[in-house]
Short mmCIF file of C-alpha atoms in Angstrom, two decimals:
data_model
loop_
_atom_site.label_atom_id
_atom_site.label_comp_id
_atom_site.label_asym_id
_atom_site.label_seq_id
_atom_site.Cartn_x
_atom_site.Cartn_y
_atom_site.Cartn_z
CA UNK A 3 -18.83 3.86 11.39
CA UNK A 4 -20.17 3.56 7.75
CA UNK A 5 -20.10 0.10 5.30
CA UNK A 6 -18.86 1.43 1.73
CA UNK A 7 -20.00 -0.34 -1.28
CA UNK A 8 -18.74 0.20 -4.55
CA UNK A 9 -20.12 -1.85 -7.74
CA UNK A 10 -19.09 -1.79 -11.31
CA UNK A 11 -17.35 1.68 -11.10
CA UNK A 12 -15.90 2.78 -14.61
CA UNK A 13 -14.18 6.16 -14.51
CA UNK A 14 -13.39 7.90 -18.06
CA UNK A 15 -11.72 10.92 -18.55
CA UNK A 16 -12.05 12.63 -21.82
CA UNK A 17 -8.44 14.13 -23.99
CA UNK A 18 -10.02 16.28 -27.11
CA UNK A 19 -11.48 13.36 -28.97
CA UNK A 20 -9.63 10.76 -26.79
CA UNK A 21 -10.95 8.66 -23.78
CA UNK A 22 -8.42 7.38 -21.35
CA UNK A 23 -10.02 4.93 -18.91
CA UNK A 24 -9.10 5.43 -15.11
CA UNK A 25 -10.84 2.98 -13.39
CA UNK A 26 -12.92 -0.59 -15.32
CA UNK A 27 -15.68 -2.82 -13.30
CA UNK A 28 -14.27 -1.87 -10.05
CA UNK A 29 -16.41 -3.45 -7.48
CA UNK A 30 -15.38 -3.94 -3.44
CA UNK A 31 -16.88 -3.54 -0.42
CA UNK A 32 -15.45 -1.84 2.70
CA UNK A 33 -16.74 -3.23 6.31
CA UNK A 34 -17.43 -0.89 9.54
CA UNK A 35 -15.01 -0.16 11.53
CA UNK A 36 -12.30 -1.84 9.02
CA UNK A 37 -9.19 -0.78 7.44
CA UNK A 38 -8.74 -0.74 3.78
CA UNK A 39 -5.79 -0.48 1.71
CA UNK A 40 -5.96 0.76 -2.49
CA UNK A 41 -2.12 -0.51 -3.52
CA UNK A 42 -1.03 0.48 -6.89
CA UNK A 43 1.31 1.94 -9.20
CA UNK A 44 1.31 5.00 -10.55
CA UNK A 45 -1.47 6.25 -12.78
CA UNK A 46 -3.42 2.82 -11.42
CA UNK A 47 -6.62 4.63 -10.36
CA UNK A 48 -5.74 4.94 -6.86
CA UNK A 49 -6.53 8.74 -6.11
CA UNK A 50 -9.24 8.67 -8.58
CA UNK A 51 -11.03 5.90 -6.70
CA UNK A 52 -10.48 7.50 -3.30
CA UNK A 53 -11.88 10.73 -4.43
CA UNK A 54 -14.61 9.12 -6.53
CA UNK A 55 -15.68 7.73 -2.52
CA UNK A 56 -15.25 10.91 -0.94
CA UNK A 57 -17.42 12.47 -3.37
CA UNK A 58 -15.13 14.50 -4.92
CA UNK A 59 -15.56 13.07 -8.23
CA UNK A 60 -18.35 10.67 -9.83
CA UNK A 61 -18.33 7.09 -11.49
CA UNK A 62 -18.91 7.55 -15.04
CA UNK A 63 -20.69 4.13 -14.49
CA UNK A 64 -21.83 2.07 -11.66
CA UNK A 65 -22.47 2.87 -8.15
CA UNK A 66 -21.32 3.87 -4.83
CA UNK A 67 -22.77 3.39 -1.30
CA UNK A 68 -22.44 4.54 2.16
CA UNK A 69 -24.31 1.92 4.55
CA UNK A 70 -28.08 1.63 2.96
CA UNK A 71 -27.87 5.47 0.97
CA UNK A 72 -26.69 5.68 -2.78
CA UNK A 73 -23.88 8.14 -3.05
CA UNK A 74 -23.21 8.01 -6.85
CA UNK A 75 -24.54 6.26 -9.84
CA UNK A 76 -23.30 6.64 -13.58
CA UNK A 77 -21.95 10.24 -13.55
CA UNK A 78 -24.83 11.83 -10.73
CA UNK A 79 -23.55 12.95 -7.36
CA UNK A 80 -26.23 12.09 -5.19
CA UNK A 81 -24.92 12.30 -1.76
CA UNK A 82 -22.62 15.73 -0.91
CA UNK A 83 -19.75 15.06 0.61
CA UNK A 84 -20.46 17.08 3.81
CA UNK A 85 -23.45 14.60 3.91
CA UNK A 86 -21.03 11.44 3.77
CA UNK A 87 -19.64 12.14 7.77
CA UNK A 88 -16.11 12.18 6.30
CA UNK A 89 -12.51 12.95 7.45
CA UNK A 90 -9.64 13.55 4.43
CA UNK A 91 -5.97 13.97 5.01
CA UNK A 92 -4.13 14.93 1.09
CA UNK A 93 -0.97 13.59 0.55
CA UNK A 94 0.34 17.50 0.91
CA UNK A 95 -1.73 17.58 3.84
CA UNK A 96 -3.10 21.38 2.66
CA UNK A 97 -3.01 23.40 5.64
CA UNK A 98 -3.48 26.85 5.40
CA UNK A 99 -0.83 28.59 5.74
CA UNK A 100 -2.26 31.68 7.05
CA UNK A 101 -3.71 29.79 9.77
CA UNK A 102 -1.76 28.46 13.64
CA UNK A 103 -2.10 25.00 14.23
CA UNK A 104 -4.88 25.68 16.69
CA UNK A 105 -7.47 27.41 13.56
CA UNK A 106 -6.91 24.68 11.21
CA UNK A 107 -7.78 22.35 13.12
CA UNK A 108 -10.75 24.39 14.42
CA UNK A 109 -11.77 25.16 10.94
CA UNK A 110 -14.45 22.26 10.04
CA UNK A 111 -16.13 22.95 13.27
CA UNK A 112 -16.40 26.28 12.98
CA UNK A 113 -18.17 25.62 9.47
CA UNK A 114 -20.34 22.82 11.49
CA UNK A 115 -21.11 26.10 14.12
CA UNK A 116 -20.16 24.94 16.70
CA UNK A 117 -20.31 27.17 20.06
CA UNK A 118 -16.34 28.30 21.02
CA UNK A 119 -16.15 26.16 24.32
CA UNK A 120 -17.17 23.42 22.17
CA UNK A 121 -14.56 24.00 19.82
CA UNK A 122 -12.02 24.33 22.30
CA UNK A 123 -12.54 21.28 24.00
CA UNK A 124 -12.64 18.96 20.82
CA UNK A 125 -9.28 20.88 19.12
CA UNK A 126 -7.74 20.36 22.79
CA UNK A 127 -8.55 16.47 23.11
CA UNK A 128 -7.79 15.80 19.58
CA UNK A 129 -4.37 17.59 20.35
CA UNK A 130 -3.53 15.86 23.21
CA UNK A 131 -3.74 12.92 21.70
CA UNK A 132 -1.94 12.98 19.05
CA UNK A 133 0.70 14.87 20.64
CA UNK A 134 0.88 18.46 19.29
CA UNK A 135 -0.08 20.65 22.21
CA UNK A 136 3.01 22.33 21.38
CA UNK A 137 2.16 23.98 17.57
CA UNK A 138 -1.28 24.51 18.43
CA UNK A 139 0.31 28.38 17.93
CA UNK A 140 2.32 27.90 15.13
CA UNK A 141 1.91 28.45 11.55
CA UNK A 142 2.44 25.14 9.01
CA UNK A 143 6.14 26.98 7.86
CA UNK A 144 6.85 26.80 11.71
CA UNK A 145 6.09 22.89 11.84
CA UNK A 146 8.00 19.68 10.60
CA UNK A 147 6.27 17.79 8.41
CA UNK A 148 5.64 14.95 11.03
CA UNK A 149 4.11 17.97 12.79
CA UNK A 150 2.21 18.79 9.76
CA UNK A 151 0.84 15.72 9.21
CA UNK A 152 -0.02 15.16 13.10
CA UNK A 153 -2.00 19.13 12.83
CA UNK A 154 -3.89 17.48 9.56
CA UNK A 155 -5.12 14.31 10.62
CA UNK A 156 -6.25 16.09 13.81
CA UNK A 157 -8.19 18.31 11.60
CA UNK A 158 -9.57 15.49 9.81
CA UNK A 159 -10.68 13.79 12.90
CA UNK A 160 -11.61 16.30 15.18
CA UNK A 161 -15.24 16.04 13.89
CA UNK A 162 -15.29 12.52 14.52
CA UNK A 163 -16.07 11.70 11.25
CA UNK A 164 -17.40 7.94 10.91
CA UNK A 165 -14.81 7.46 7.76
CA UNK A 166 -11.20 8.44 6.97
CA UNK A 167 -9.94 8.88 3.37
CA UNK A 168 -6.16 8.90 3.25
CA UNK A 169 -4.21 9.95 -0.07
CA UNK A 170 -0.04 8.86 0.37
CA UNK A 171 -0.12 10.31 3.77
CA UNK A 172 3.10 9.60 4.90
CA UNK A 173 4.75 10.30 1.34
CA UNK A 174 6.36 13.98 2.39
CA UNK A 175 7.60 12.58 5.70
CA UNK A 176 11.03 11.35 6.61
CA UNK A 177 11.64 7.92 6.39
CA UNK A 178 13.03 7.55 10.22
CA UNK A 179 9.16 8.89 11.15
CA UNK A 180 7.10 7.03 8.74
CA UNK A 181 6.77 3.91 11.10
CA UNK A 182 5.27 5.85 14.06
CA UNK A 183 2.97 7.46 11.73
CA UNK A 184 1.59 4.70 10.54
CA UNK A 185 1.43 3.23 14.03
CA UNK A 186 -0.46 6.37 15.01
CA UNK A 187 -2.68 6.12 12.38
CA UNK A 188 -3.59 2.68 13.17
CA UNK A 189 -4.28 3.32 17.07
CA UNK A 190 -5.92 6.28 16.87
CA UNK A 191 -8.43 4.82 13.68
CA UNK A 192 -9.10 1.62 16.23
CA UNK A 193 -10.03 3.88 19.32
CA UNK A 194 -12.71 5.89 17.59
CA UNK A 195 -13.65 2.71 15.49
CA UNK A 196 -13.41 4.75 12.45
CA UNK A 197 -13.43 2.84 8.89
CA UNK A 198 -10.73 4.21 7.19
CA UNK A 199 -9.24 3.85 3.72
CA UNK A 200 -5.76 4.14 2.60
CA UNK A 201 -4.23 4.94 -0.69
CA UNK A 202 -0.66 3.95 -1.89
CA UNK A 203 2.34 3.46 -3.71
CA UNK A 204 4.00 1.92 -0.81
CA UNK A 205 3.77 -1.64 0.53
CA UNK A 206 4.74 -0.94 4.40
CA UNK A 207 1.86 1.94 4.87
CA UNK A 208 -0.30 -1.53 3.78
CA UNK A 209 1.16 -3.13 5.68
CA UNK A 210 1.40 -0.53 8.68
CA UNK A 211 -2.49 0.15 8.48
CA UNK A 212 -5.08 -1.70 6.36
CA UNK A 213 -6.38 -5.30 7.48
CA UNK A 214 -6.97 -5.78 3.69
CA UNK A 215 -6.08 -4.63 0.54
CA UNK A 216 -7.66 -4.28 -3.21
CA UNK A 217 -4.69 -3.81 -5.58
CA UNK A 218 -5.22 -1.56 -8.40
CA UNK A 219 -3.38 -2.27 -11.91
CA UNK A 220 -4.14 -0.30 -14.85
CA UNK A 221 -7.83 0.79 -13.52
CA UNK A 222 -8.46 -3.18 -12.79
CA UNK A 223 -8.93 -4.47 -9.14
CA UNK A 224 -6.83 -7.65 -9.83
CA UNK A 225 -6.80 -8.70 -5.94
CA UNK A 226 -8.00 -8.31 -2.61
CA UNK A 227 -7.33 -10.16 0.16
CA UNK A 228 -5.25 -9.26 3.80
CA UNK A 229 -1.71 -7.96 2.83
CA UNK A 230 -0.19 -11.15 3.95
CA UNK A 231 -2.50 -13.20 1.42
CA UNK A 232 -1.80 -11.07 -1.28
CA UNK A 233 2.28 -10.81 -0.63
CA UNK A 234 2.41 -14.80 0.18
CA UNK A 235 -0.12 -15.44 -3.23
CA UNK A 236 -0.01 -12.80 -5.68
CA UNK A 237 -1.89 -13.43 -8.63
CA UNK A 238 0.42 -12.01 -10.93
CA UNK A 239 4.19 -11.26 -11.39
CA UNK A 240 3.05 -7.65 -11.16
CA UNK A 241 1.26 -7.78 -7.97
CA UNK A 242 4.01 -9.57 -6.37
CA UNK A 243 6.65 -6.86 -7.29
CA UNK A 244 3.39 -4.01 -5.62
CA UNK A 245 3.22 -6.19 -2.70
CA UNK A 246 7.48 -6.33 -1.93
CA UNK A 247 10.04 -7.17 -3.42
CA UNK A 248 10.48 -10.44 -5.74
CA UNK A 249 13.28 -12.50 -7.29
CA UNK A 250 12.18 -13.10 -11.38
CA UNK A 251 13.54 -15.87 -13.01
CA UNK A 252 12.59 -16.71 -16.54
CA UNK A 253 12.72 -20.95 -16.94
CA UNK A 254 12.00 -22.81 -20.15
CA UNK A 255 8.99 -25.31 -19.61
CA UNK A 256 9.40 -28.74 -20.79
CA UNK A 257 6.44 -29.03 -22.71
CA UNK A 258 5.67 -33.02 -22.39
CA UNK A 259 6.62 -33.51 -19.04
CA UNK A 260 4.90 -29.93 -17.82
CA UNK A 261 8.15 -29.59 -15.71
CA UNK A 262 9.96 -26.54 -14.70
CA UNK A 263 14.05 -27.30 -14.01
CA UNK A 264 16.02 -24.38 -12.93
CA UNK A 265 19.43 -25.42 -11.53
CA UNK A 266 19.17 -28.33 -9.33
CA UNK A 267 15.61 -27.93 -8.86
CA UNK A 268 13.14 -29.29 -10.36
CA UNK A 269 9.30 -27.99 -10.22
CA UNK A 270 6.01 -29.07 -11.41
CA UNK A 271 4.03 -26.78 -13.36
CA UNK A 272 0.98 -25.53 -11.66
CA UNK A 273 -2.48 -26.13 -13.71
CA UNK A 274 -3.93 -23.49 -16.06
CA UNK A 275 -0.43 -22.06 -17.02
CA UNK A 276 0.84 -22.39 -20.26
CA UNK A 277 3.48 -21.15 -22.63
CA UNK A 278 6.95 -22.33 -23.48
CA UNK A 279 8.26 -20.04 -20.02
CA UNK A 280 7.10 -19.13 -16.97
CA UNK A 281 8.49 -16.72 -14.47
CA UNK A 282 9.21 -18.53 -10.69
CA UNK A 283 9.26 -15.74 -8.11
CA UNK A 284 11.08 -15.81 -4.98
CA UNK A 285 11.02 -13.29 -2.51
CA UNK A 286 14.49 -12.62 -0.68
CA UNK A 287 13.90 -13.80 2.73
CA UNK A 288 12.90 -17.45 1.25
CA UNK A 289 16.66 -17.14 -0.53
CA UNK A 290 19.53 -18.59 1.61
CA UNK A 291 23.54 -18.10 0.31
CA UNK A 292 26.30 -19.83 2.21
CA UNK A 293 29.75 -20.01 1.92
CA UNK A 294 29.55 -23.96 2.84
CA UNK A 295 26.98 -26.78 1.99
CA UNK A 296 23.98 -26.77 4.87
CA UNK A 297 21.43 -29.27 5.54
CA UNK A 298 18.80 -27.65 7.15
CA UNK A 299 15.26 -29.07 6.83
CA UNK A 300 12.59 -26.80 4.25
CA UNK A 301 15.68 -25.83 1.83
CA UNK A 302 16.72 -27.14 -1.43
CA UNK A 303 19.46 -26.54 -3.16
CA UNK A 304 18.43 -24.26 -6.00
CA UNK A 305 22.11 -23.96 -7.88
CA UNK A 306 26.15 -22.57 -6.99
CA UNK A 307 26.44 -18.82 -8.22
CA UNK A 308 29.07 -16.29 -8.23
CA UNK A 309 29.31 -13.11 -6.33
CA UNK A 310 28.02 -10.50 -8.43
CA UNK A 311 27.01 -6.87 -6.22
CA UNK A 312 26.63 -6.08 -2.59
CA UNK A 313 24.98 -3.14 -1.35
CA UNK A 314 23.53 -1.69 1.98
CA UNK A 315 19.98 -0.99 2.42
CA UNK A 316 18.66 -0.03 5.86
CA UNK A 317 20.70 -2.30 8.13
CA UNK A 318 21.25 -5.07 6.18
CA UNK A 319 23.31 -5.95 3.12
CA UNK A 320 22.09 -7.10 -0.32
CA UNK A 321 23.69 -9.66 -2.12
CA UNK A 322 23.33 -9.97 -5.57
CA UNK A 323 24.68 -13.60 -6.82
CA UNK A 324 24.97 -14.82 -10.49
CA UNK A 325 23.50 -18.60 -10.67
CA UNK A 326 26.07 -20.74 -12.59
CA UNK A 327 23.05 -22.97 -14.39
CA UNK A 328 22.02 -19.76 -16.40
CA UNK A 329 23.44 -16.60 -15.66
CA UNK A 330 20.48 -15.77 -13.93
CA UNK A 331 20.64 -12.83 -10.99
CA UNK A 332 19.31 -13.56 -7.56
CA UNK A 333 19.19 -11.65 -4.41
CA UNK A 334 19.00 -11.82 -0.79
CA UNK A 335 19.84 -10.06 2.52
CA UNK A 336 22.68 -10.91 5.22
CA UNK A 337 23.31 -9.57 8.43
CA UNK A 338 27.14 -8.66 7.32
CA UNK A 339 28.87 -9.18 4.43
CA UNK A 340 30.31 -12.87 3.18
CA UNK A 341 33.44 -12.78 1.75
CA UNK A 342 34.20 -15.36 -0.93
CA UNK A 343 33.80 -15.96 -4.74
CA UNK A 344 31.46 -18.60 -4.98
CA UNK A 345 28.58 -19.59 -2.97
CA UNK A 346 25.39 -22.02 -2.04
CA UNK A 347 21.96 -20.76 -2.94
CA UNK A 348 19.32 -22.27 -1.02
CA UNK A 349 15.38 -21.48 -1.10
CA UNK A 350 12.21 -22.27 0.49
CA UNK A 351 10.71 -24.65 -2.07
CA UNK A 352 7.26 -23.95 -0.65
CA UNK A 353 7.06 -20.39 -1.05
CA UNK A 354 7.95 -20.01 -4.45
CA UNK A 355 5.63 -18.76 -6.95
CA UNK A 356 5.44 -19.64 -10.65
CA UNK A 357 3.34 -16.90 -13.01
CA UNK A 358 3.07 -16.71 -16.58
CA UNK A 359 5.60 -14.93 -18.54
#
């Protein structure tokens, strides 16, 4: 197992005569033995500050450690990659193609020169547990991609490596497989105690395999925290919508009371914000429509809307409602569709979160 630290890490790439900044002041620190999570948007720094850990790239400032031994400092390699005891899986998972199932997973022990029993034994434990016995003698264009990404983490692992990079893994697979991917991941990262650090685009690999996460926003590390901490307080509008999805409703402040009133409800506005509007997010689950008036203890009465859209999204419906107070859109999931015009919306006063706008 290996502690990663990384302080002040600025990454700039040069254009001609133009610098466009990758990463600014990044600074985190990765346990042993933990699970990490980079969550970002596109063209956030994620990949860059994977690789930069790895070793495949440098910090144009600041520093990088593995345990007690400098890795990088302000544009110097100083500790090879081979030298870091590291596993990488690429979101294309780059197998080689000329190669059975069997060889690439042999491959970075044959480089380590390793006798043949040796090999055999590792590629054949490594195999059996992650269940791909089967295409040890089959070429990648022979495999599925869960295959394929099963033959590549088992090459990444098979050395035991105390740390494992992971770039979108699961990007390329089918959605009905991404669950027991990530589950896989998970186990088999536990069992060998291996710290391991995942980058993505996608909330449920975060939430499928890191114990914490450092969200990435324009090169910034805005927030780090467990993925629950981060989805349930976001510190911005724009980490909320990373983290899952988000209700945004734009609401006038009254500026002498420092009151928030959005329909029926009525909020206080939280200390340090200021402006003439703020944005209160709701996520969808805290968002209750009925048909008929409820009294059910924890909701409020947030305003009447119309029926605007329903659509289905993996085994539930979304309903899309139009709130009467402002013409406002909010949405939520049902089990089966409601049929009617006009409806109740109820939320979860508690959970909702107020950001600047």
């Amino acid at each position: 197992m290996s502690k990663i630290t990384v302080r002040s890490v600025d990454r700039v790439f040069r254009k001609g005569e133009r610098e466009v900044v990758a990463l600014k002041d990044v600074t985190f620190d990765i346990k042993e033995g933990e699970s990490f999570g980079i969550l970002g948007p596109s063209g956030a720094g994620k990949t860059t500050l994977l690789r930069i850990m790895a070793g495949l790239d440098v910090p144009t400032k600041g520093e990088v450690y593995f345990g007690d031994k400098i890795a990088a400092k302000d544009g110097k390699l100083l500790l090879e990659p081979k030298d870091r005891d590291i596993g990488f899986v690429f979101q294309t998972w780059a197998l080689y193609p000329n190669m059975s199932g069997y060889d690439n997973i042999a491959f970075p022990l044959k480089n380590m020169n390793l006798d043949s029993q040796e090999i055999h034994k590792r590629v054949s434990d490594i195999a059996n547990t992650l269940g791909i016995t089967q295409v040890l003698d089959h070429y990648p264009r022979e495999m599925s991609g869960g295959q394929m990404q099963r033959v590549a983490l088992a090459r990444a692992l098979v050395k035991m490596p105390s740390t494992l990079f992971l770039d979108e893994p699961f990007t390329n697979l089918d959605a009905r497989i991404r669950d027991g991917a990530r589950a896989l991941v998970k186990e088999i990262t536990k069992k060998f105690n291996i710290t391991t650090v995942i980058v993505s685009h996608d909330p449920a690999d975060i939430f499928g395999v890191a114990e914490r996460v450092g969200v990435l926003d324009r090169g910034y590390m805005v927030q780090i925290g467990s993925p629950t901490q981060v989805y349930d307080s976001p510190v911005s509008v724009t980490v909320a919508n990373l983290i899952g999805e988000i209700n945004e409703l734009q609401v006038a402040v009254a500026s002498e009371e420092k009151k928030l009133t959005i329909g029926k409800l009525s909020l206080d506005l939280p200390p340090g914000l200021s402006g003439s509007k703020v944005i209160i997010g709701i996520r969808p689950e805290d968002v209750i429509a009925s048909r008929e008036p409820l009294q059910i203890s924890g909701l409020e009465l947030l305003d009447k809307a119309r029926f605007s859209i329903l659509s289905y999204q993996g085994g539930h419906f979304r309903l899309t409602l139009e709130l009467k107070s402002d013409n406002q859109q909010i949405f939520t999931y049902v089990d089966q569709p409601i049929k009617g015009d006009e409806y109740y919306v109820y939320v979860r006063k508690e959970k909702i979160k107020i950001f600047s706008s």
